[in-house]
Amino acid sequence: MSVATVTGTGDAFELVGVHRSTFRNIQAAGVGRYMFFLRGSLINLFDSIRASTNLPVISSETLGFAAMFRLENATIGGADTYSNANTFIANIAEGGDYGWDGRNDQGAQGSQTIIGGAAEGMLAYAMYFERADGLYVYGLYSEAGNSSIRLSQVTNSVIQVVRATGLILE
């Protein structure tokens, strides 16, 4: 599936309380805010997702995006539900601000697994997680731009085999 826009507004997919689902082989260009906005979504698989700022087929413009993946909690059925136990495999973010944005001032996101993939030319961070418990990153490639990894109050986590040019781990 391919998603493209020349307006650059909104989210490609907003997932609120979505559980045990698979998203595979999806490409998006010109997404204005988030490609995937996960709110209280659990145990999902994201495989071979690509977000880009380039629109070569429909426009000569370059449109940015805020994050390929944004994770937040949501109030579902009167209870706070966090985006936990999601797996990301071989996803690619090109341009934009963040690859994975897990900043959260409302509580901990838990058990996110990132296997392979790349974040290239990010304006802010390839990955930014805050108040996360159980973050597992294996083989993420980061290149150009800031493309740093920022972790704040992250516990019980493994960051392994991260290859990067100009990497700054904060």
PDB file of C-alpha atoms in Angstrom:
ATOM      1  CA  MET A   1       0.000   0.000   0.000  1.00  0.00           C
ATOM      2  CA  SER A   2       1.222   3.509  -0.757  1.00  0.00           C
ATOM      3  CA  VAL A   3      -0.031   6.717   0.811  1.00  0.00           C
ATOM      4  CA  ALA A   4       0.897  10.127  -0.597  1.00  0.00           C
ATOM      5  CA  THR A   5      -0.275  13.664  -0.056  1.00  0.00           C
ATOM      6  CA  VAL A   6       0.781  17.049  -1.334  1.00  0.00           C
ATOM      7  CA  THR A   7      -0.998  18.931   1.447  1.00  0.00           C
ATOM      8  CA  GLY A   8       1.257  17.577   4.188  1.00  0.00           C
ATOM      9  CA  THR A   9      -1.323  17.721   6.992  1.00  0.00           C
ATOM     10  CA  GLY A  10      -2.734  15.160   9.401  1.00  0.00           C
ATOM     11  CA  ASP A  11      -1.731  11.572  10.143  1.00  0.00           C
ATOM     12  CA  ALA A  12      -1.609   8.730   7.637  1.00  0.00           C
ATOM     13  CA  PHE A  13      -2.823   6.210  10.269  1.00  0.00           C
ATOM     14  CA  GLU A  14      -4.129   7.015  13.752  1.00  0.00           C
ATOM     15  CA  LEU A  15      -4.444   3.825  15.773  1.00  0.00           C
ATOM     16  CA  VAL A  16      -6.438   4.204  18.996  1.00  0.00           C
ATOM     17  CA  GLY A  17      -6.823   1.020  21.027  1.00  0.00           C
ATOM     18  CA  VAL A  18      -5.714  -1.186  18.122  1.00  0.00           C
ATOM     19  CA  HIS A  19      -4.360  -4.546  19.309  1.00  0.00           C
ATOM     20  CA  ARG A  20      -2.744  -7.610  17.712  1.00  0.00           C
ATOM     21  CA  SER A  21      -2.646  -6.212  14.187  1.00  0.00           C
ATOM     22  CA  THR A  22      -0.040  -6.393  11.424  1.00  0.00           C
ATOM     23  CA  PHE A  23       0.940  -3.538   9.123  1.00  0.00           C
ATOM     24  CA  ARG A  24       3.262  -4.602   6.308  1.00  0.00           C
ATOM     25  CA  ASN A  25       4.807  -3.085   3.156  1.00  0.00           C
ATOM     26  CA  ILE A  26       3.336   0.405   3.474  1.00  0.00           C
ATOM     27  CA  GLN A  27       5.023   3.468   1.975  1.00  0.00           C
ATOM     28  CA  ALA A  28       4.086   7.073   2.643  1.00  0.00           C
ATOM     29  CA  ALA A  29       5.357  10.382   1.346  1.00  0.00           C
ATOM     30  CA  GLY A  30       4.407  13.880   2.393  1.00  0.00           C
ATOM     31  CA  VAL A  31       2.656  12.846   5.607  1.00  0.00           C
ATOM     32  CA  GLY A  32       2.213  16.101   7.521  1.00  0.00           C
ATOM     33  CA  ARG A  33       2.423  14.899  11.096  1.00  0.00           C
ATOM     34  CA  TYR A  34       2.712  11.187  11.946  1.00  0.00           C
ATOM     35  CA  MET A  35       2.758   8.221   9.621  1.00  0.00           C
ATOM     36  CA  PHE A  36       1.537   6.008  12.472  1.00  0.00           C
ATOM     37  CA  PHE A  37       0.082   7.640  15.577  1.00  0.00           C
ATOM     38  CA  LEU A  38      -0.270   4.863  18.159  1.00  0.00           C
ATOM     39  CA  ARG A  39      -2.502   5.761  21.097  1.00  0.00           C
ATOM     40  CA  GLY A  40      -3.064   2.975  23.593  1.00  0.00           C
ATOM     41  CA  SER A  41      -2.253   0.339  20.977  1.00  0.00           C
ATOM     42  CA  LEU A  42      -0.788  -3.018  22.034  1.00  0.00           C
ATOM     43  CA  ILE A  43       1.021  -6.005  20.538  1.00  0.00           C
ATOM     44  CA  ASN A  44       1.135  -4.773  16.941  1.00  0.00           C
ATOM     45  CA  LEU A  45       3.669  -5.618  14.225  1.00  0.00           C
ATOM     46  CA  PHE A  46       5.013  -3.003  11.805  1.00  0.00           C
ATOM     47  CA  ASP A  47       7.051  -4.641   9.052  1.00  0.00           C
ATOM     48  CA  SER A  48       8.764  -2.938   6.084  1.00  0.00           C
ATOM     49  CA  ILE A  49       7.193   0.496   6.586  1.00  0.00           C
ATOM     50  CA  ARG A  50       8.764   3.444   4.752  1.00  0.00           C
ATOM     51  CA  ALA A  51       8.170   7.145   5.375  1.00  0.00           C
ATOM     52  CA  SER A  52       9.810   9.685   3.089  1.00  0.00           C
ATOM     53  CA  THR A  53       9.810  13.413   2.510  1.00  0.00           C
ATOM     54  CA  ASN A  54      10.226  12.949  -1.250  1.00  0.00           C
ATOM     55  CA  LEU A  55       7.279  12.923  -3.637  1.00  0.00           C
ATOM     56  CA  PRO A  56       8.963  12.135  -6.967  1.00  0.00           C
ATOM     57  CA  VAL A  57       5.916  10.727  -8.738  1.00  0.00           C
ATOM     58  CA  ILE A  58       3.275  13.357  -7.931  1.00  0.00           C
ATOM     59  CA  SER A  59       5.267  16.481  -7.084  1.00  0.00           C
ATOM     60  CA  SER A  60       8.739  17.972  -7.119  1.00  0.00           C
ATOM     61  CA  GLU A  61       8.197  19.197  -3.537  1.00  0.00           C
ATOM     62  CA  THR A  62       9.788  17.854  -0.400  1.00  0.00           C
ATOM     63  CA  LEU A  63       7.331  17.666   2.493  1.00  0.00           C
ATOM     64  CA  GLY A  64       8.449  16.809   6.004  1.00  0.00           C
ATOM     65  CA  PHE A  65       6.749  14.793   8.702  1.00  0.00           C
ATOM     66  CA  ALA A  66       6.922  14.996  12.485  1.00  0.00           C
ATOM     67  CA  ALA A  67       7.507  11.257  13.110  1.00  0.00           C
ATOM     68  CA  MET A  68       7.233   7.947  11.339  1.00  0.00           C
ATOM     69  CA  PHE A  69       5.966   6.385  14.587  1.00  0.00           C
ATOM     70  CA  ARG A  70       4.511   8.399  17.498  1.00  0.00           C
ATOM     71  CA  LEU A  71       3.584   6.454  20.636  1.00  0.00           C
ATOM     72  CA  GLU A  72       1.259   7.831  23.330  1.00  0.00           C
ATOM     73  CA  ASN A  73      -1.172   6.601  25.916  1.00  0.00           C
ATOM     74  CA  ALA A  74      -4.941   6.925  25.516  1.00  0.00           C
ATOM     75  CA  THR A  75      -7.929   6.729  27.836  1.00  0.00           C
ATOM     76  CA  ILE A  76      -9.883   3.705  26.688  1.00  0.00           C
ATOM     77  CA  GLY A  77     -12.891   2.519  28.651  1.00  0.00           C
ATOM     78  CA  GLY A  78     -12.050   4.952  31.452  1.00  0.00           C
ATOM     79  CA  ALA A  79      -8.514   3.603  31.961  1.00  0.00           C
ATOM     80  CA  ASP A  80      -5.157   4.828  30.731  1.00  0.00           C
ATOM     81  CA  THR A  81      -3.755   2.405  28.176  1.00  0.00           C
ATOM     82  CA  TYR A  82      -0.180   2.750  26.974  1.00  0.00           C
ATOM     83  CA  SER A  83       1.242   1.701  23.626  1.00  0.00           C
ATOM     84  CA  ASN A  84       3.073  -1.431  24.767  1.00  0.00           C
ATOM     85  CA  ALA A  85       4.604  -4.591  23.299  1.00  0.00           C
ATOM     86  CA  ASN A  86       4.824  -3.387  19.694  1.00  0.00           C
ATOM     87  CA  THR A  87       7.422  -4.753  17.257  1.00  0.00           C
ATOM     88  CA  PHE A  88       9.003  -2.772  14.411  1.00  0.00           C
ATOM     89  CA  ILE A  89      10.956  -4.705  11.748  1.00  0.00           C
ATOM     90  CA  ALA A  90      13.000  -3.237   8.851  1.00  0.00           C
ATOM     91  CA  ASN A  91      11.281   0.162   8.803  1.00  0.00           C
ATOM     92  CA  ILE A  92      12.845   3.148   7.038  1.00  0.00           C
ATOM     93  CA  ALA A  93      12.383   6.842   7.830  1.00  0.00           C
ATOM     94  CA  GLU A  94      13.900   9.296   5.337  1.00  0.00           C
ATOM     95  CA  GLY A  95      13.831  12.951   6.311  1.00  0.00           C
ATOM     96  CA  GLY A  96      11.297  14.344   8.736  1.00  0.00           C
ATOM     97  CA  ASP A  97      11.877  15.154  12.402  1.00  0.00           C
ATOM     98  CA  TYR A  98      11.782  11.788  14.232  1.00  0.00           C
ATOM     99  CA  GLY A  99      11.886   8.141  13.214  1.00  0.00           C
ATOM    100  CA  TRP A 100      10.443   6.822  16.503  1.00  0.00           C
ATOM    101  CA  ASP A 101       8.991   9.380  18.921  1.00  0.00           C
ATOM    102  CA  GLY A 102       8.196   7.834  22.278  1.00  0.00           C
ATOM    103  CA  ARG A 103       8.338  10.993  24.389  1.00  0.00           C
ATOM    104  CA  ASN A 104       5.687  10.789  27.053  1.00  0.00           C
ATOM    105  CA  ASP A 105       5.105  12.921  30.123  1.00  0.00           C
ATOM    106  CA  GLN A 106       2.076  10.880  31.227  1.00  0.00           C
ATOM    107  CA  GLY A 107       3.718   7.560  32.096  1.00  0.00           C
ATOM    108  CA  ALA A 108       5.896   4.789  30.741  1.00  0.00           C
ATOM    109  CA  GLN A 109       5.579   3.144  27.363  1.00  0.00           C
ATOM    110  CA  GLY A 110       6.744  -0.437  27.663  1.00  0.00           C
ATOM    111  CA  SER A 111       8.366  -3.200  25.702  1.00  0.00           C
ATOM    112  CA  GLN A 112       8.953  -1.772  22.240  1.00  0.00           C
ATOM    113  CA  THR A 113      11.192  -3.891  19.980  1.00  0.00           C
ATOM    114  CA  ILE A 114      12.956  -2.385  16.958  1.00  0.00           C
ATOM    115  CA  ILE A 115      14.778  -4.839  14.686  1.00  0.00           C
ATOM    116  CA  GLY A 116      16.808  -3.511  11.764  1.00  0.00           C
ATOM    117  CA  GLY A 117      15.674  -0.587   9.679  1.00  0.00           C
ATOM    118  CA  ALA A 118      17.101   2.878   9.163  1.00  0.00           C
ATOM    119  CA  ALA A 119      16.561   6.531  10.005  1.00  0.00           C
ATOM    120  CA  GLU A 120      18.271   8.812   7.509  1.00  0.00           C
ATOM    121  CA  GLY A 121      18.459  12.594   7.389  1.00  0.00           C
ATOM    122  CA  MET A 122      16.280  13.200  10.449  1.00  0.00           C
ATOM    123  CA  LEU A 123      16.055  16.827  11.587  1.00  0.00           C
ATOM    124  CA  ALA A 124      15.737  15.959  15.292  1.00  0.00           C
ATOM    125  CA  TYR A 125      16.338  12.359  16.425  1.00  0.00           C
ATOM    126  CA  ALA A 126      16.328   8.960  14.786  1.00  0.00           C
ATOM    127  CA  MET A 127      14.808   7.712  18.025  1.00  0.00           C
ATOM    128  CA  TYR A 128      13.652   9.571  21.139  1.00  0.00           C
ATOM    129  CA  PHE A 129      12.173   7.604  24.031  1.00  0.00           C
ATOM    130  CA  GLU A 130      11.283   9.034  27.412  1.00  0.00           C
ATOM    131  CA  ARG A 131       9.966   7.131  30.444  1.00  0.00           C
ATOM    132  CA  ALA A 132      10.136   3.802  28.623  1.00  0.00           C
ATOM    133  CA  ASP A 133      10.507   0.428  30.275  1.00  0.00           C
ATOM    134  CA  GLY A 134      11.742  -2.414  28.095  1.00  0.00           C
ATOM    135  CA  LEU A 135      13.087  -0.846  24.900  1.00  0.00           C
ATOM    136  CA  TYR A 136      14.935  -3.351  22.694  1.00  0.00           C
ATOM    137  CA  VAL A 137      16.814  -2.064  19.636  1.00  0.00           C
ATOM    138  CA  TYR A 138      18.829  -4.395  17.393  1.00  0.00           C
ATOM    139  CA  GLY A 139      20.600  -3.332  14.209  1.00  0.00           C
ATOM    140  CA  LEU A 140      19.117   0.124  13.593  1.00  0.00           C
ATOM    141  CA  TYR A 141      21.106   2.188  11.063  1.00  0.00           C
ATOM    142  CA  SER A 142      21.174   5.972  11.419  1.00  0.00           C
ATOM    143  CA  GLU A 143      22.693   8.386   8.914  1.00  0.00           C
ATOM    144  CA  ALA A 144      23.074  12.128   8.236  1.00  0.00           C
ATOM    145  CA  GLY A 145      21.262  15.027   9.867  1.00  0.00           C
ATOM    146  CA  ASN A 146      21.265  14.929  13.658  1.00  0.00           C
ATOM    147  CA  SER A 147      20.019  11.336  13.602  1.00  0.00           C
ATOM    148  CA  SER A 148      20.925  10.925  17.226  1.00  0.00           C
ATOM    149  CA  ILE A 149      19.321   8.578  19.696  1.00  0.00           C
ATOM    150  CA  ARG A 150      17.985  10.202  22.844  1.00  0.00           C
ATOM    151  CA  LEU A 151      16.900   8.111  25.800  1.00  0.00           C
ATOM    152  CA  SER A 152      15.603   9.716  28.987  1.00  0.00           C
ATOM    153  CA  GLN A 153      14.497   7.685  32.021  1.00  0.00           C
ATOM    154  CA  VAL A 154      14.612   4.462  30.008  1.00  0.00           C
ATOM    155  CA  THR A 155      14.945   1.291  32.113  1.00  0.00           C
ATOM    156  CA  ASN A 156      15.345  -2.459  31.559  1.00  0.00           C
ATOM    157  CA  SER A 157      16.410  -1.955  27.947  1.00  0.00           C
ATOM    158  CA  VAL A 158      18.925  -3.243  25.399  1.00  0.00           C
ATOM    159  CA  ILE A 159      20.403  -1.097  22.636  1.00  0.00           C
ATOM    160  CA  GLN A 160      22.638  -3.340  20.533  1.00  0.00           C
ATOM    161  CA  VAL A 161      24.377  -3.244  17.174  1.00  0.00           C
ATOM    162  CA  VAL A 162      23.354   0.271  16.247  1.00  0.00           C
ATOM    163  CA  ARG A 163      25.368   1.533  13.268  1.00  0.00           C
ATOM    164  CA  ALA A 164      25.469   5.210  12.586  1.00  0.00           C
ATOM    165  CA  THR A 165      27.363   8.023  10.961  1.00  0.00           C
ATOM    166  CA  GLY A 166      27.646  10.995  13.280  1.00  0.00           C
ATOM    167  CA  LEU A 167      25.827   9.173  16.088  1.00  0.00           C
ATOM    168  CA  ILE A 168      25.264  10.977  19.339  1.00  0.00           C
ATOM    169  CA  LEU A 169      23.725   8.825  22.044  1.00  0.00           C
ATOM    170  CA  GLU A 170      22.147  11.049  24.680  1.00  0.00           C
TER     171      GLU A 170
END
